[in-house]
C-alpha cells in the first residue's frame, strides 16, 4: 500500500510497472497475481491485469487479479 499522504501521485502505478518489467526481463515467472482492494482494482486493470475472482476475508472484500507475462 502507498501511504495516504503519498496517494494520487501515481507511485503505485510506477511500482507495479517496475515489477512487471523486471519479471518480463528475468522471465522467472509466467504471471503475476495480486489481491486488491476494491479501490485499487481499477488501477491494476488499467495496467493490463484481468480480474479472476473475488474473496471475503474478515468482512473485507478483495479482488484477485492476474497479469500474464
CSV table of C-alpha atoms in Angstrom, one decimal:
chain,number,residue,atom,x,y,z
A,1,UNK,CA,0.0,0.0,0.0
A,2,UNK,CA,1.1,3.6,-0.6
A,3,UNK,CA,0.9,5.8,2.5
A,4,UNK,CA,-2.2,8.0,2.4
A,5,UNK,CA,-0.3,11.3,2.1
A,6,UNK,CA,1.5,10.0,-1.0
A,7,UNK,CA,-1.5,8.6,-2.8
A,8,UNK,CA,-2.8,10.1,-6.1
A,9,UNK,CA,0.8,10.7,-7.3
A,10,UNK,CA,1.0,7.6,-9.5
A,11,UNK,CA,3.5,6.0,-7.2
A,12,UNK,CA,1.7,2.7,-7.1
A,13,UNK,CA,1.4,2.6,-10.8
A,14,UNK,CA,5.1,3.2,-11.3
A,15,UNK,CA,5.9,0.5,-8.7
A,16,UNK,CA,3.7,-2.1,-10.4
A,17,UNK,CA,5.2,-1.2,-13.8
A,18,UNK,CA,8.7,-1.8,-12.4
A,19,UNK,CA,7.7,-5.2,-11.1
A,20,UNK,CA,6.1,-6.2,-14.4
A,21,UNK,CA,9.2,-5.1,-16.4
A,22,UNK,CA,11.5,-6.9,-14.0
A,23,UNK,CA,9.5,-10.1,-14.3
A,24,UNK,CA,9.5,-9.8,-18.1
A,25,UNK,CA,13.3,-9.2,-18.2
A,26,UNK,CA,14.2,-12.1,-15.9
A,27,UNK,CA,11.5,-14.5,-17.3
A,28,UNK,CA,11.4,-16.2,-13.9
A,29,UNK,CA,7.6,-16.5,-13.8
A,30,UNK,CA,4.8,-16.6,-16.2
A,31,UNK,CA,2.2,-14.5,-14.5
A,32,UNK,CA,1.7,-12.1,-11.6
A,33,UNK,CA,-1.3,-12.5,-9.2
A,34,UNK,CA,-2.4,-9.8,-6.7
A,35,UNK,CA,-5.1,-9.3,-4.2
A,36,UNK,CA,-6.5,-5.9,-4.4
A,37,UNK,CA,-8.9,-3.7,-2.5
A,38,UNK,CA,-12.0,-2.5,-4.5
A,39,UNK,CA,-10.4,0.9,-4.7
A,40,UNK,CA,-7.1,-0.3,-6.3
A,41,UNK,CA,-8.8,-2.8,-8.6
A,42,UNK,CA,-9.2,-0.3,-11.5
A,43,UNK,CA,-5.5,0.7,-11.3
A,44,UNK,CA,-4.5,-2.9,-11.9
A,45,UNK,CA,-7.0,-3.3,-14.7
A,46,UNK,CA,-5.6,-0.2,-16.5
A,47,UNK,CA,-2.2,-1.7,-16.2
A,48,UNK,CA,-3.3,-4.9,-18.0
A,49,UNK,CA,-4.4,-7.1,-15.2
A,50,UNK,CA,-7.5,-9.3,-15.5
A,51,UNK,CA,-10.0,-9.8,-12.6
A,52,UNK,CA,-10.2,-13.5,-12.0
A,53,UNK,CA,-12.1,-13.7,-8.7
A,54,UNK,CA,-13.3,-12.1,-5.5
A,55,UNK,CA,-12.9,-13.3,-1.9
A,56,UNK,CA,-14.1,-12.2,1.5
A,57,UNK,CA,-11.7,-12.2,4.4
A,58,UNK,CA,-12.8,-11.0,7.9
A,59,UNK,CA,-15.6,-8.9,6.4
A,60,UNK,CA,-13.5,-7.2,3.8
A,61,UNK,CA,-13.7,-8.0,0.1
A,62,UNK,CA,-10.7,-8.3,-2.1
A,63,UNK,CA,-10.3,-8.9,-5.8
A,64,UNK,CA,-7.9,-11.4,-7.3
A,65,UNK,CA,-6.2,-10.0,-10.4
A,66,UNK,CA,-3.8,-11.7,-12.8
A,67,UNK,CA,-1.2,-10.3,-15.3
A,68,UNK,CA,0.1,-12.8,-17.9
A,69,UNK,CA,3.6,-12.1,-18.9
